[in-house]
mmCIF file of C-alpha atoms and ligand atoms in Angstrom:
data_model
loop_
_atom_site.group_PDB
_atom_site.id
_atom_site.type_symbol
_atom_site.label_atom_id
_atom_site.label_comp_id
_atom_site.label_asym_id
_atom_site.label_seq_id
_atom_site.Cartn_x
_atom_site.Cartn_y
_atom_site.Cartn_z
ATOM 1 C CA MET A 1 -50.190 -5.508 257.063
ATOM 2 C CA PRO A 2 -50.942 -7.373 252.969
ATOM 3 C CA THR A 3 -49.963 -5.446 250.363
ATOM 4 C CA THR A 4 -52.602 -4.290 248.361
ATOM 5 C CA HIS A 5 -54.360 -3.100 251.394
ATOM 6 C CA ARG A 6 -50.381 -0.961 252.015
ATOM 7 C CA GLU A 7 -51.425 0.370 248.091
ATOM 8 C CA ALA A 8 -54.553 1.012 249.409
ATOM 9 C CA ALA A 9 -53.688 3.355 252.022
ATOM 10 C CA GLU A 10 -50.807 5.350 250.131
ATOM 11 C CA LEU A 11 -54.268 6.219 247.875
ATOM 12 C CA VAL A 12 -57.487 7.398 249.807
ATOM 13 C CA PRO A 13 -55.701 10.961 250.919
ATOM 14 C CA PHE A 14 -55.489 10.842 247.453
ATOM 15 C CA LEU A 15 -59.461 10.561 247.318
ATOM 16 C CA ARG A 16 -59.898 12.324 250.973
ATOM 17 C CA ALA A 17 -58.424 15.491 249.320
ATOM 18 C CA ALA A 18 -60.894 15.312 245.916
ATOM 19 C CA GLU A 19 -63.472 16.684 246.082
ATOM 20 C CA ARG A 20 -64.742 16.543 242.028
ATOM 21 C CA ALA A 21 -62.873 13.826 240.679
ATOM 22 C CA VAL A 22 -62.542 11.899 237.417
ATOM 23 C CA ILE A 23 -62.106 8.032 237.037
ATOM 24 C CA PHE A 24 -60.879 6.515 233.711
ATOM 25 C CA THR A 25 -61.948 2.948 233.182
ATOM 26 C CA GLY A 26 -60.024 0.358 230.517
ATOM 27 C CA ALA A 27 -60.580 -3.473 230.207
ATOM 28 C CA GLY A 28 -58.317 -3.532 233.526
ATOM 29 C CA ILE A 29 -61.276 -2.699 235.980
ATOM 30 C CA SER A 30 -63.545 -5.844 234.055
ATOM 31 C CA THR A 31 -60.734 -8.976 234.152
ATOM 32 C CA GLU A 32 -62.067 -9.950 237.527
ATOM 33 C CA SER A 33 -65.855 -10.447 236.669
ATOM 34 C CA GLY A 34 -63.954 -12.951 234.172
ATOM 35 C CA ILE A 35 -63.786 -10.655 230.411
ATOM 36 C CA PRO A 36 -60.231 -10.416 229.270
ATOM 37 C CA ASP A 37 -58.489 -7.482 228.662
ATOM 38 C CA PHE A 38 -56.386 -7.129 224.869
ATOM 39 C CA ARG A 39 -53.291 -6.402 226.567
ATOM 40 C CA SER A 40 -52.332 -8.125 228.726
ATOM 41 C CA PRO A 41 -50.314 -11.628 228.112
ATOM 42 C CA GLY A 42 -52.679 -14.242 226.293
ATOM 43 C CA GLY A 43 -55.582 -10.851 226.015
ATOM 44 C CA LEU A 44 -58.014 -10.356 223.365
ATOM 45 C CA TRP A 45 -55.406 -8.621 220.868
ATOM 46 C CA THR A 46 -53.267 -12.182 221.063
ATOM 47 C CA ARG A 47 -54.919 -14.534 219.563
ATOM 48 C CA MET A 48 -57.496 -11.762 217.790
ATOM 49 C CA ALA A 49 -56.895 -8.983 215.441
ATOM 50 C CA PRO A 50 -59.578 -6.657 215.632
ATOM 51 C CA ILE A 51 -61.832 -5.784 212.320
ATOM 52 C CA ASP A 52 -61.091 -1.720 211.361
ATOM 53 C CA PHE A 53 -64.116 -0.495 210.309
ATOM 54 C CA GLN A 54 -62.863 0.853 206.903
ATOM 55 C CA ASP A 55 -63.510 -3.398 206.821
ATOM 56 C CA PHE A 56 -67.190 -3.842 208.140
ATOM 57 C CA VAL A 57 -68.500 -0.666 206.330
ATOM 58 C CA ALA A 58 -66.958 -2.560 202.789
ATOM 59 C CA SER A 59 -67.031 -6.456 203.138
ATOM 60 C CA PRO A 60 -70.333 -8.354 203.370
ATOM 61 C CA GLU A 61 -67.610 -11.039 204.965
ATOM 62 C CA MET A 62 -66.642 -9.213 207.302
ATOM 63 C CA ARG A 63 -69.931 -8.034 208.594
ATOM 64 C CA ARG A 64 -70.579 -11.693 209.547
ATOM 65 C CA GLU A 65 -66.876 -12.491 211.036
ATOM 66 C CA ALA A 66 -67.600 -9.288 213.523
ATOM 67 C CA TRP A 67 -71.748 -10.357 213.827
ATOM 68 C CA ARG A 68 -70.221 -14.101 214.411
ATOM 69 C CA ARG A 69 -67.592 -13.306 217.043
ATOM 70 C CA ARG A 70 -69.449 -10.884 218.145
ATOM 71 C CA PHE A 71 -72.054 -13.876 219.617
ATOM 72 C CA ALA A 72 -69.594 -16.052 220.844
ATOM 73 C CA MET A 73 -69.200 -13.842 223.032
ATOM 74 C CA GLU A 74 -72.769 -13.173 224.154
ATOM 75 C CA GLU A 75 -73.081 -15.431 227.105
ATOM 76 C CA MET A 76 -70.331 -14.170 228.509
ATOM 77 C CA PHE A 77 -71.805 -10.692 228.217
ATOM 78 C CA ALA A 78 -75.298 -11.615 229.424
ATOM 79 C CA SER A 79 -73.606 -13.815 232.336
ATOM 80 C CA VAL A 80 -70.524 -10.842 233.699
ATOM 81 C CA ARG A 81 -71.595 -9.240 236.880
ATOM 82 C CA PRO A 82 -69.907 -5.313 238.151
ATOM 83 C CA ASN A 83 -66.526 -6.548 240.573
ATOM 84 C CA ALA A 84 -65.117 -4.898 243.772
ATOM 85 C CA GLY A 85 -63.527 -2.350 241.360
ATOM 86 C CA HIS A 86 -66.726 -1.591 240.579
ATOM 87 C CA LEU A 87 -68.746 -1.053 243.383
ATOM 88 C CA ALA A 88 -65.970 0.869 244.963
ATOM 89 C CA VAL A 89 -65.713 3.422 241.701
ATOM 90 C CA ALA A 90 -69.597 3.268 242.424
ATOM 91 C CA GLU A 91 -69.700 4.679 245.948
ATOM 92 C CA LEU A 92 -67.134 7.266 244.574
ATOM 93 C CA VAL A 93 -69.830 8.096 242.640
ATOM 94 C CA ARG A 94 -72.188 8.279 245.763
ATOM 95 C CA ARG A 95 -70.240 9.508 247.831
ATOM 96 C CA GLY A 96 -69.241 12.663 245.664
ATOM 97 C CA ILE A 97 -66.322 12.280 245.827
ATOM 98 C CA ALA A 98 -66.128 11.836 242.372
ATOM 99 C CA THR A 99 -68.003 13.248 239.956
ATOM 100 C CA HIS A 100 -67.297 10.922 237.038
ATOM 101 C CA VAL A 101 -66.776 7.940 234.923
ATOM 102 C CA ILE A 102 -64.563 8.272 231.252
ATOM 103 C CA THR A 103 -64.646 4.234 230.392
ATOM 104 C CA GLN A 104 -63.593 2.675 227.315
ATOM 105 C CA ASN A 105 -65.147 0.296 228.640
ATOM 106 C CA ILE A 106 -68.053 -1.047 225.929
ATOM 107 C CA ASP A 107 -69.456 -3.130 228.618
ATOM 108 C CA ASN A 108 -72.108 -1.736 230.504
ATOM 109 C CA LEU A 109 -70.572 -2.656 233.965
ATOM 110 C CA HIS A 110 -70.470 0.431 235.274
ATOM 111 C CA GLN A 111 -73.935 1.331 234.751
ATOM 112 C CA GLU A 112 -75.199 -1.972 236.369
ATOM 113 C CA SER A 113 -73.166 -1.454 239.284
ATOM 114 C CA GLY A 114 -76.039 0.966 240.190
ATOM 115 C CA ILE A 115 -73.839 4.959 238.850
ATOM 116 C CA ALA A 116 -77.001 6.629 237.064
ATOM 117 C CA ALA A 117 -76.328 6.665 232.698
ATOM 118 C CA ASP A 118 -75.732 10.437 232.459
ATOM 119 C CA ARG A 119 -72.215 9.869 234.753
ATOM 120 C CA VAL A 120 -70.760 7.324 232.941
ATOM 121 C CA ILE A 121 -69.077 9.094 229.341
ATOM 122 C CA GLU A 122 -68.884 5.933 227.611
ATOM 123 C CA ILE A 123 -65.858 6.908 224.900
ATOM 124 C CA HIS A 124 -65.933 3.334 222.498
ATOM 125 C CA GLY A 125 -69.641 2.595 222.930
ATOM 126 C CA ASN A 126 -71.287 -0.204 224.023
ATOM 127 C CA THR A 127 -71.310 -3.283 223.406
ATOM 128 C CA ARG A 128 -75.560 -4.481 224.676
ATOM 129 C CA TYR A 129 -77.210 -3.250 221.692
ATOM 130 C CA ALA A 130 -76.638 -2.281 217.593
ATOM 131 C CA ARG A 131 -77.266 1.053 216.133
ATOM 132 C CA CYS A 132 -77.460 2.001 212.284
ATOM 133 C CA LEU A 133 -74.644 3.446 210.987
ATOM 134 C CA ARG A 134 -77.097 5.710 208.669
ATOM 135 C CA CYS A 135 -79.605 6.888 210.064
ATOM 136 C CA GLY A 136 -78.307 6.596 214.273
ATOM 137 C CA ALA A 137 -81.909 3.798 215.590
ATOM 138 C CA ARG A 138 -80.980 1.785 217.742
ATOM 139 C CA ALA A 139 -81.330 -1.964 217.558
ATOM 140 C CA GLU A 140 -81.639 -5.055 219.609
ATOM 141 C CA LEU A 141 -78.875 -7.601 219.928
ATOM 142 C CA PRO A 142 -81.718 -11.028 219.990
ATOM 143 C CA PRO A 143 -83.852 -9.900 217.140
ATOM 144 C CA ILE A 144 -80.872 -9.545 214.910
ATOM 145 C CA ARG A 145 -79.081 -12.770 215.966
ATOM 146 C CA ALA A 146 -81.990 -14.803 214.931
ATOM 147 C CA HIS A 147 -81.955 -13.359 211.986
ATOM 148 C CA PHE A 148 -78.542 -14.446 211.285
ATOM 149 C CA GLU A 149 -78.586 -17.645 212.367
ATOM 150 C CA ARG A 150 -81.947 -18.453 210.588
ATOM 151 C CA HIS A 151 -80.219 -16.807 207.401
ATOM 152 C CA GLY A 152 -76.993 -16.619 207.527
ATOM 153 C CA GLU A 153 -76.463 -12.225 207.675
ATOM 154 C CA PRO A 154 -77.641 -9.383 209.628
ATOM 155 C CA PRO A 155 -80.339 -8.220 209.335
ATOM 156 C CA ASP A 156 -80.126 -4.615 207.717
ATOM 157 C CA CYS A 157 -82.313 -1.468 209.756
ATOM 158 C CA ASP A 158 -85.987 -1.856 209.838
ATOM 159 C CA PHE A 159 -85.936 1.801 209.756
ATOM 160 C CA CYS A 160 -84.436 2.807 206.451
ATOM 161 C CA GLY A 161 -82.120 -0.131 205.693
ATOM 162 C CA GLY A 162 -79.159 0.508 207.252
ATOM 163 C CA LEU A 163 -76.303 -1.488 207.890
ATOM 164 C CA LEU A 164 -76.178 -2.542 211.757
ATOM 165 C CA LYS A 165 -73.461 -3.005 214.034
ATOM 166 C CA THR A 166 -72.611 -3.270 217.038
ATOM 167 C CA ALA A 167 -72.938 0.509 218.940
ATOM 168 C CA THR A 168 -68.718 0.839 219.095
ATOM 169 C CA ILE A 169 -65.724 2.854 218.652
ATOM 170 C CA SER A 170 -63.931 -0.069 215.846
ATOM 171 C CA PHE A 171 -60.995 1.383 215.318
ATOM 172 C CA GLY A 172 -60.953 3.680 212.232
ATOM 173 C CA GLN A 173 -64.544 4.806 213.024
ATOM 174 C CA ALA A 174 -65.115 8.537 215.028
ATOM 175 C CA MET A 175 -65.368 9.189 218.092
ATOM 176 C CA PRO A 176 -68.217 9.840 219.179
ATOM 177 C CA GLU A 177 -68.927 13.620 219.496
ATOM 178 C CA ALA A 178 -71.108 14.458 222.455
ATOM 179 C CA GLU A 179 -69.074 11.711 224.044
ATOM 180 C CA MET A 180 -65.586 13.206 223.859
ATOM 181 C CA ALA A 181 -67.649 16.870 224.341
ATOM 182 C CA ARG A 182 -68.113 15.396 227.705
ATOM 183 C CA ALA A 183 -64.925 13.791 228.257
ATOM 184 C CA GLU A 184 -63.642 16.367 227.993
ATOM 185 C CA GLU A 185 -65.689 18.684 230.294
ATOM 186 C CA ALA A 186 -65.396 16.263 233.284
ATOM 187 C CA THR A 187 -61.359 16.368 232.465
ATOM 188 C CA GLN A 188 -61.297 19.963 232.995
ATOM 189 C CA ALA A 189 -63.252 20.569 235.460
ATOM 190 C CA CYS A 190 -61.546 17.412 238.204
ATOM 191 C CA ASP A 191 -59.059 18.101 240.435
ATOM 192 C CA LEU A 192 -58.379 14.272 240.758
ATOM 193 C CA PHE A 193 -57.879 12.086 238.416
ATOM 194 C CA VAL A 194 -57.556 8.574 238.383
ATOM 195 C CA VAL A 195 -57.590 5.583 235.836
ATOM 196 C CA LEU A 196 -58.252 2.625 236.507
ATOM 197 C CA GLY A 197 -57.183 -1.031 233.777
ATOM 198 C CA SER A 198 -56.389 0.942 230.553
ATOM 199 C CA SER A 199 -53.369 0.130 228.869
ATOM 200 C CA LEU A 200 -52.449 4.140 227.745
ATOM 201 C CA VAL A 201 -52.691 2.794 224.192
ATOM 202 C CA VAL A 202 -55.090 3.568 222.913
ATOM 203 C CA TYR A 203 -55.875 8.021 221.688
ATOM 204 C CA PRO A 204 -57.372 10.085 222.062
ATOM 205 C CA ALA A 205 -58.452 8.589 225.209
ATOM 206 C CA ALA A 206 -55.041 8.402 226.180
ATOM 207 C CA GLY A 207 -55.252 11.772 225.548
ATOM 208 C CA PHE A 208 -57.456 12.384 228.923
ATOM 209 C CA PRO A 209 -54.962 11.868 232.299
ATOM 210 C CA ARG A 210 -51.785 13.975 230.648
ATOM 211 C CA ALA A 211 -55.335 16.255 229.472
ATOM 212 C CA ALA A 212 -56.239 16.205 234.162
ATOM 213 C CA LYS A 213 -52.675 17.023 235.088
ATOM 214 C CA ARG A 214 -52.074 19.806 231.748
ATOM 215 C CA LYS A 215 -54.395 21.856 233.575
ATOM 216 C CA GLY A 216 -52.924 21.334 237.233
ATOM 217 C CA ALA A 217 -54.903 18.091 238.459
ATOM 218 C CA ARG A 218 -53.563 15.167 241.016
ATOM 219 C CA LEU A 219 -52.944 12.054 238.703
ATOM 220 C CA VAL A 220 -53.652 8.344 240.147
ATOM 221 C CA ILE A 221 -52.786 5.219 237.504
ATOM 222 C CA VAL A 222 -53.590 2.294 239.542
ATOM 223 C CA ASN A 223 -52.735 -0.642 236.936
ATOM 224 C CA ARG A 224 -50.715 -4.656 236.904
ATOM 225 C CA GLU A 225 -48.284 -3.365 234.271
ATOM 226 C CA PRO A 226 -46.013 -0.116 233.553
ATOM 227 C CA THR A 227 -47.704 2.268 232.011
ATOM 228 C CA ASP A 228 -46.304 5.362 229.098
ATOM 229 C CA GLN A 229 -48.131 7.566 231.681
ATOM 230 C CA ASP A 230 -46.485 6.208 234.548
ATOM 231 C CA SER A 231 -43.784 8.635 234.660
ATOM 232 C CA ILE A 232 -46.082 11.950 235.446
ATOM 233 C CA ALA A 233 -47.885 10.466 237.939
ATOM 234 C CA ASP A 234 -48.121 11.722 241.480
ATOM 235 C CA LEU A 235 -48.208 7.764 242.441
ATOM 236 C CA VAL A 236 -48.819 4.161 240.392
ATOM 237 C CA LEU A 237 -50.322 1.261 241.889
ATOM 238 C CA HIS A 238 -49.026 -1.924 239.492
ATOM 239 C CA ALA A 239 -51.717 -3.823 242.127
ATOM 240 C CA PRO A 240 -55.108 -5.411 241.246
ATOM 241 C CA ILE A 241 -57.861 -3.088 240.936
ATOM 242 C CA GLY A 242 -60.853 -4.980 242.525
ATOM 243 C CA PRO A 243 -58.413 -5.955 246.426
ATOM 244 C CA THR A 244 -57.258 -1.424 246.407
ATOM 245 C CA LEU A 245 -59.783 0.637 245.357
ATOM 246 C CA SER A 246 -62.124 -0.922 247.591
ATOM 247 C CA ALA A 247 -60.122 -1.120 250.652
ATOM 248 C CA ALA A 248 -58.932 2.431 249.718
ATOM 249 C CA VAL A 249 -62.992 3.185 249.444
ATOM 250 C CA ASN A 250 -63.875 1.679 252.990
ATOM 251 C CA ALA A 251 -60.979 3.683 254.688
ATOM 252 C CA LEU A 252 -62.457 6.760 254.126
HETATM 253 P P1 NAD B 1 -55.788 -3.219 227.540
HETATM 254 O O1 NAD B 1 -56.200 -4.415 227.108
HETATM 255 O O2 NAD B 1 -55.028 -2.690 226.605
HETATM 256 O O3 NAD B 1 -55.266 -2.600 229.164
HETATM 257 C C1 NAD B 1 -55.702 -3.742 229.800
HETATM 258 C C2 NAD B 1 -54.637 -2.763 231.042
HETATM 259 O O4 NAD B 1 -54.973 -3.479 232.500
HETATM 260 C C3 NAD B 1 -53.078 -4.031 230.970
HETATM 261 O O5 NAD B 1 -51.850 -3.369 231.079
HETATM 262 C C4 NAD B 1 -53.590 -4.938 231.957
HETATM 263 O O6 NAD B 1 -51.921 -4.633 233.171
HETATM 264 C C5 NAD B 1 -54.099 -3.800 232.535
HETATM 265 N N1 NAD B 1 -54.934 -4.797 234.112
HETATM 266 C C6 NAD B 1 -55.839 -6.331 233.179
HETATM 267 N N2 NAD B 1 -56.371 -6.817 234.407
HETATM 268 C C7 NAD B 1 -55.690 -5.714 235.737
HETATM 269 C C8 NAD B 1 -56.371 -6.346 237.073
HETATM 270 N N3 NAD B 1 -57.211 -6.768 237.269
HETATM 271 N N4 NAD B 1 -56.175 -4.787 238.065
HETATM 272 C C9 NAD B 1 -54.713 -3.845 237.401
HETATM 273 N N5 NAD B 1 -55.096 -4.057 235.801
HETATM 274 C C10 NAD B 1 -55.315 -5.069 235.901
HETATM 275 O O7 NAD B 1 -57.438 -1.352 227.690
HETATM 276 P P2 NAD B 1 -57.651 -0.652 227.529
HETATM 277 O O8 NAD B 1 -56.521 0.588 228.223
HETATM 278 O O9 NAD B 1 -58.519 -0.318 228.229
HETATM 279 O O10 NAD B 1 -57.719 -0.631 226.126
HETATM 280 C C11 NAD B 1 -58.506 -1.764 224.931
HETATM 281 C C12 NAD B 1 -60.029 -1.218 224.013
HETATM 282 O O11 NAD B 1 -60.321 -2.589 224.055
HETATM 283 C C13 NAD B 1 -60.323 -0.320 224.561
HETATM 284 O O12 NAD B 1 -60.663 0.332 224.136
HETATM 285 C C14 NAD B 1 -61.829 -1.354 225.506
HETATM 286 O O13 NAD B 1 -62.943 0.102 224.583
HETATM 287 C C15 NAD B 1 -61.619 -1.998 224.597
HETATM 288 N N6 NAD B 1 -61.412 -3.463 226.068
HETATM 289 C C16 NAD B 1 -62.941 -3.119 226.225
HETATM 290 C C17 NAD B 1 -62.940 -4.340 227.509
HETATM 291 C C18 NAD B 1 -64.442 -4.496 228.193
HETATM 292 O O14 NAD B 1 -65.507 -3.898 227.747
HETATM 293 N N7 NAD B 1 -64.373 -4.641 229.132
HETATM 294 C C19 NAD B 1 -62.352 -6.029 227.110
HETATM 295 C C20 NAD B 1 -61.416 -6.139 225.982
HETATM 296 C C21 NAD B 1 -61.174 -4.652 225.875
#
């Protein structure tokens, strides 16, 4: 039996027993779609330090740099598609085994895999559009890019003149209250919490698996590399997410 099938077989009984699973995803679920993660060897983190929220707000040069980086990644974000891992998660939601997906990802791939938006809780936001930091209005990226290319500056908000930023949560930026409350509620209600592709070092996000375990849910971690929470998990698979999860879901 290939290794991933052996690992999938270990996962199956956990999924079969679950009635209210929560799936918690990080950058690792999207690497098989071609989006690099932060903390794998050679990941984005090792090449480019992120821009803190305070620097973005304080410095026009940092804002230009943030937008330059975002537009440099646009071809990638516009062309990536959900992979076998995203599709297997969507199948768990479709079958009623998983109630929610809490994601740290900003790539919109869970929604594109067919999961209804109200089942996806984006605790770090979404990079496929922008929001005004003052009035919260949504803005689309193509006109921002056109303005940036013409003037070398991002435009201000059409409605209130505030600063536009991708709708993501940067280091130093407040977590989105409504999404955090929904994520907490889903975590408290779950009987199985499955971590897929997260190094579990970014807090408060990494507090959710611990909280699920504390309230009595079973905890499964599927991640290529070890995490600090492996020791409290009921099952740890250091395996690739797409082949492992899709084999497990096909075996249900
Ligand atoms: P991380 O980069 O810290 O950790 C990713 C983990 O996934 C690593 O431990 C790695 O071993 C594992 N992994 C990578 N590919 C895998 C695969 N195919 N199968 C199994 N495991 C795999 O990611 P994080 O914990 O999500 O934290 C990074 C932060 O950066 C997040 O907050 C997220 O918002 C953001 N981010 C998002 C994206 C995205 O939207 N796709 C990409 C990069 C970073």
